[in-house]
Short mmCIF file of C-alpha atoms in Angstrom, two decimals:
data_model
loop_
_atom_site.label_atom_id
_atom_site.label_comp_id
_atom_site.label_asym_id
_atom_site.label_seq_id
_atom_site.Cartn_x
_atom_site.Cartn_y
_atom_site.Cartn_z
CA LEU A 1 97.28 93.09 88.46
CA VAL A 2 100.97 93.81 88.97
CA GLN A 3 101.12 95.92 85.80
CA LYS A 4 98.06 97.87 86.96
CA ILE A 5 99.53 98.61 90.35
CA LEU A 6 103.04 99.52 89.29
CA PRO A 7 102.16 102.81 87.66
CA HIS A 8 100.90 103.99 91.15
CA SER A 9 104.25 102.95 92.83
CA GLU A 10 107.52 104.61 93.61
CA ALA A 11 109.28 101.39 94.81
CA PHE A 12 108.64 97.67 94.25
CA ILE A 13 109.70 95.25 97.06
CA ASN A 14 109.65 91.61 96.03
CA VAL A 15 109.96 89.23 99.01
CA GLY A 16 110.60 85.67 97.63
CA ALA A 17 111.70 87.17 94.27
CA ASN A 18 112.63 83.80 92.77
CA VAL A 19 114.35 84.46 89.37
CA GLY A 20 113.20 88.04 89.19
CA TYR A 21 110.27 87.92 86.81
CA TYR A 22 108.30 90.56 88.65
CA CYS A 23 111.32 92.65 89.28
CA CYS A 24 111.91 92.86 85.53
CA HIS A 25 108.34 94.09 85.05
CA SER A 26 108.91 96.69 87.75
CA VAL A 27 112.04 98.13 86.26
CA GLN A 28 110.50 98.08 82.81
CA ALA A 29 107.77 100.30 84.30
CA ALA A 30 110.49 102.63 85.63
CA VAL A 31 109.96 101.56 89.24
CA PRO A 32 113.14 100.62 91.14
CA ALA A 33 113.01 97.16 92.62
CA TYR A 34 114.30 95.58 95.85
CA ALA A 35 114.52 91.77 95.66
CA PHE A 36 114.82 89.38 98.60
CA GLU A 37 115.63 85.72 97.71
CA PRO A 38 117.53 83.26 99.93
CA ILE A 39 117.87 80.26 97.56
CA ASP A 40 121.30 80.34 95.86
CA LEU A 41 120.22 78.82 92.52
CA ASN A 42 117.36 81.35 92.27
CA VAL A 43 119.63 84.16 93.07
CA ARG A 44 121.97 83.20 90.26
CA HIS A 45 119.22 83.34 87.76
CA LEU A 46 117.82 86.50 89.29
CA LEU A 47 121.23 88.25 88.94
CA ALA A 48 121.59 86.94 85.26
CA ASN A 49 118.08 88.20 84.32
CA ILE A 50 118.86 91.67 85.67
CA ARG A 51 122.21 91.91 84.14
CA VAL A 52 121.16 90.63 80.61
CA ASN A 53 118.60 93.35 80.47
CA GLY A 54 121.05 96.06 81.49
CA TRP A 55 119.34 96.78 84.74
CA SER A 56 122.17 96.19 87.18
CA ASP A 57 121.82 99.70 88.72
CA LYS A 58 118.01 99.48 89.02
CA VAL A 59 117.48 96.37 91.27
CA GLU A 60 118.91 95.90 94.67
CA VAL A 61 119.32 92.17 95.45
CA TYR A 62 119.31 90.75 99.01
CA PRO A 63 120.18 87.07 99.11
CA VAL A 64 118.38 86.59 102.48
CA ALA A 65 115.04 85.55 103.91
CA LEU A 66 112.84 87.89 105.88
CA GLY A 67 111.34 87.13 109.26
CA ILE A 68 110.69 88.46 112.80
CA GLU A 69 114.28 89.09 113.75
CA THR A 70 117.83 88.80 112.52
CA GLY A 71 119.20 85.28 112.63
CA ILE A 72 119.91 82.08 110.79
CA LEU A 73 117.14 79.59 110.11
CA GLU A 74 116.61 76.18 108.32
CA ILE A 75 114.86 76.46 104.94
CA PHE A 76 113.39 73.35 103.38
CA GLY A 77 113.32 72.47 99.71
CA ALA A 78 114.49 74.43 96.74
CA GLY A 79 113.22 76.29 93.64
CA THR A 80 109.82 77.86 93.85
CA GLY A 81 108.67 75.80 96.78
CA ALA A 82 111.36 76.51 99.44
CA SER A 83 109.96 77.36 102.77
CA LEU A 84 110.94 78.16 106.36
CA ILE A 85 108.04 75.90 107.43
CA LYS A 86 109.02 72.33 108.15
CA GLY A 87 106.90 69.77 106.25
CA TRP A 88 105.70 72.37 103.74
CA ALA A 89 104.31 70.79 100.57
CA LYS A 90 105.56 67.40 101.89
CA THR A 91 109.20 68.43 101.51
CA PRO A 92 111.43 65.91 103.30
CA GLU A 93 113.05 67.24 106.47
CA THR A 94 116.44 66.08 105.13
CA ASP A 95 116.07 68.47 102.17
CA VAL A 96 117.34 71.46 104.23
CA MET A 97 119.86 74.28 104.18
CA LEU A 98 120.64 77.26 106.23
CA ALA A 99 119.49 80.78 105.33
CA PRO A 100 120.35 84.21 106.83
CA VAL A 101 117.32 86.07 108.04
CA LEU A 102 116.74 89.81 108.40
CA THR A 103 113.74 91.98 108.94
CA LEU A 104 112.10 94.18 106.33
CA ASP A 105 112.11 97.15 108.72
CA SER A 106 115.87 96.82 109.43
CA VAL A 107 116.83 96.62 105.75
CA LEU A 108 114.53 99.13 104.08
CA GLY A 109 112.26 100.65 106.71
CA LYS A 110 113.84 104.13 106.99
CA ARG A 111 115.09 104.33 103.38
CA LEU A 112 111.58 104.23 101.84
CA LEU A 113 109.77 106.45 104.32
CA GLY A 114 107.15 108.55 102.51
CA LYS A 115 107.33 106.59 99.24
CA LYS A 116 104.49 104.70 97.64
CA CYS A 117 105.61 101.13 97.90
CA PHE A 118 104.26 98.07 96.26
CA ILE A 119 105.20 94.94 98.30
CA MET A 120 104.77 91.51 96.63
CA VAL A 121 105.28 88.50 98.95
CA ASP A 122 105.57 84.84 97.99
CA ILE A 123 107.34 82.99 100.76
CA GLU A 124 105.51 79.62 101.11
CA GLY A 125 103.78 79.85 104.46
CA ALA A 126 106.09 82.28 106.32
CA GLU A 127 104.07 85.44 105.70
CA GLN A 128 103.13 85.79 109.37
CA PHE A 129 106.65 85.89 110.51
CA MET A 130 107.80 88.39 107.78
CA LEU A 131 104.96 90.79 108.71
CA ALA A 132 105.93 90.62 112.38
CA GLY A 133 109.28 92.18 111.29
CA ALA A 134 107.68 94.72 109.08
CA THR A 135 105.72 96.95 111.58
CA GLN A 136 107.18 100.18 110.25
CA PHE A 137 105.94 99.34 106.73
CA LEU A 138 102.55 98.24 107.97
CA ALA A 139 102.10 101.56 109.77
CA ALA A 140 103.71 103.69 106.99
CA ASN A 141 102.21 106.77 105.49
CA PRO A 142 101.37 106.34 102.66
CA LYS A 143 100.43 102.78 103.22
CA PRO A 144 102.11 100.30 100.79
CA VAL A 145 99.98 98.20 98.47
CA TRP A 146 100.65 94.56 99.43
CA MET A 147 100.06 91.50 97.23
CA ILE A 148 100.61 88.36 99.17
CA GLU A 149 100.31 84.61 98.57
CA ILE A 150 98.61 83.27 101.73
CA CYS A 151 98.05 79.51 101.34
CA VAL A 152 94.79 78.64 103.12
CA ASP A 153 94.54 74.87 102.78
CA GLN A 154 97.37 74.24 100.24
CA HIS A 155 100.66 72.80 101.02
CA GLN A 156 100.15 72.61 104.79
CA PRO A 157 102.36 70.23 106.83
CA ASP A 158 100.88 66.82 107.51
CA GLY A 159 98.10 66.93 110.11
CA THR A 160 97.29 70.59 109.37
CA VAL A 161 94.14 71.42 107.29
CA ILE A 162 93.88 75.19 107.46
CA ASN A 163 96.91 77.58 107.84
CA PRO A 164 97.14 78.11 111.65
CA HIS A 165 98.28 81.71 111.00
CA LEU A 166 95.57 82.60 108.51
CA LEU A 167 93.58 84.94 110.84
CA SER A 168 96.63 86.54 112.46
CA THR A 169 98.14 87.18 109.05
CA PHE A 170 95.04 89.14 108.00
CA GLU A 171 94.83 90.92 111.40
CA HIS A 172 98.30 92.45 110.85
CA PHE A 173 96.65 94.43 108.09
CA TRP A 174 93.25 95.12 109.62
CA SER A 175 94.82 96.46 112.87
CA ASN A 176 96.79 98.92 110.70
CA GLY A 177 93.67 100.19 108.82
CA TYR A 178 93.97 98.21 105.52
CA HIS A 179 91.23 96.57 103.53
CA ALA A 180 91.64 93.17 101.94
CA TRP A 181 90.71 91.85 98.55
CA THR A 182 91.11 88.57 96.68
CA ALA A 183 93.75 88.85 93.92
CA GLY A 184 92.28 87.25 90.88
CA GLU A 185 90.40 87.97 87.67
CA ASN A 186 87.58 89.59 89.59
CA PRO A 187 88.93 90.87 92.90
CA ARG A 188 86.43 91.08 95.69
CA ARG A 189 86.57 92.40 99.34
CA VAL A 190 87.46 89.99 102.06
CA GLU A 191 85.81 90.69 105.39
CA ALA A 192 86.90 89.41 108.78
CA VAL A 193 83.85 87.29 109.29
CA GLU A 194 84.79 85.21 106.22
CA VAL A 195 88.37 84.67 107.39
CA GLU A 196 87.11 83.70 110.80
CA ASN A 197 84.64 81.26 109.30
CA VAL A 198 87.32 79.61 107.15
CA ALA A 199 89.70 79.33 110.16
CA ARG A 200 87.01 77.78 112.23
CA SER A 201 85.19 75.56 109.77
CA GLY A 202 88.12 74.39 107.68
CA LYS A 203 86.26 75.12 104.51
CA ASN A 204 88.16 77.39 102.04
CA THR A 205 85.75 79.87 100.39
CA PHE A 206 88.33 82.22 98.79
CA GLU A 207 88.93 80.39 95.49
CA THR A 208 92.44 81.89 95.55
CA HIS A 209 95.51 82.03 97.67
CA ASN A 210 96.56 85.47 96.56
CA PHE A 211 95.39 88.65 98.26
CA ILE A 212 95.71 92.42 98.07
CA PHE A 213 95.85 94.73 100.99
CA THR A 214 95.49 98.53 100.56
CA ASP A 215 94.57 101.75 102.26
CA PRO A 216 90.81 101.94 101.65
CA GLN A 217 91.04 105.48 100.13
CA ALA A 218 94.01 104.50 97.88
CA ALA A 219 91.97 101.61 96.67
CA GLU A 220 89.63 104.02 94.92
CA SER A 221 92.42 104.78 92.37
CA PHE A 222 92.42 101.04 91.26
CA ASP A 223 89.41 100.47 89.13
CA PHE A 224 89.76 96.75 89.44
CA LEU A 225 89.08 96.79 93.20
CA THR A 226 85.36 96.73 94.10
#
């Protein structure tokens, strides 16, 4: 899916870039990349992967987390599962470090105005907060294509069955005119009634935790979206 979306993009923004796997695909497709990754070990591998490929001038690396506002927050765990959410994936509260936090709007909002952006987000439960600091991008013209991991009933803190921010995360997009699809082998539209039913019933009907959000007209250029 990433390789199908990149040719339609002028900038790739990877929030929770980890070791830079998707950034490398982006640069290989001649799309400049902007990587956000707060975990030091991941950043070291990310920088090495960029440099060994000779792409040091094609990827901007920001060793920070993204949230609602500028600040410093605790981040729990390490590697691929680090999260700003306490208790995420049963990570012990003692496994904690501090991370600088910025907003997507403050870092890149004005720089990428008017560009076709592809934004990929994998930040372990903190999507709602990142989106609250990305109002310029959500309202941008042209609208970015977003691919986001939104865990529904996976990795939630003890005592939580369904992501308490599930509905509000989708509403960030619907209120800005986006349509939603599952991101899998056979993507399908996700309607508000289904998200409401999942949030209310506690039964996950999505069969995935990855989703695509696009302008409905722009979606017509992607033959894999139905």
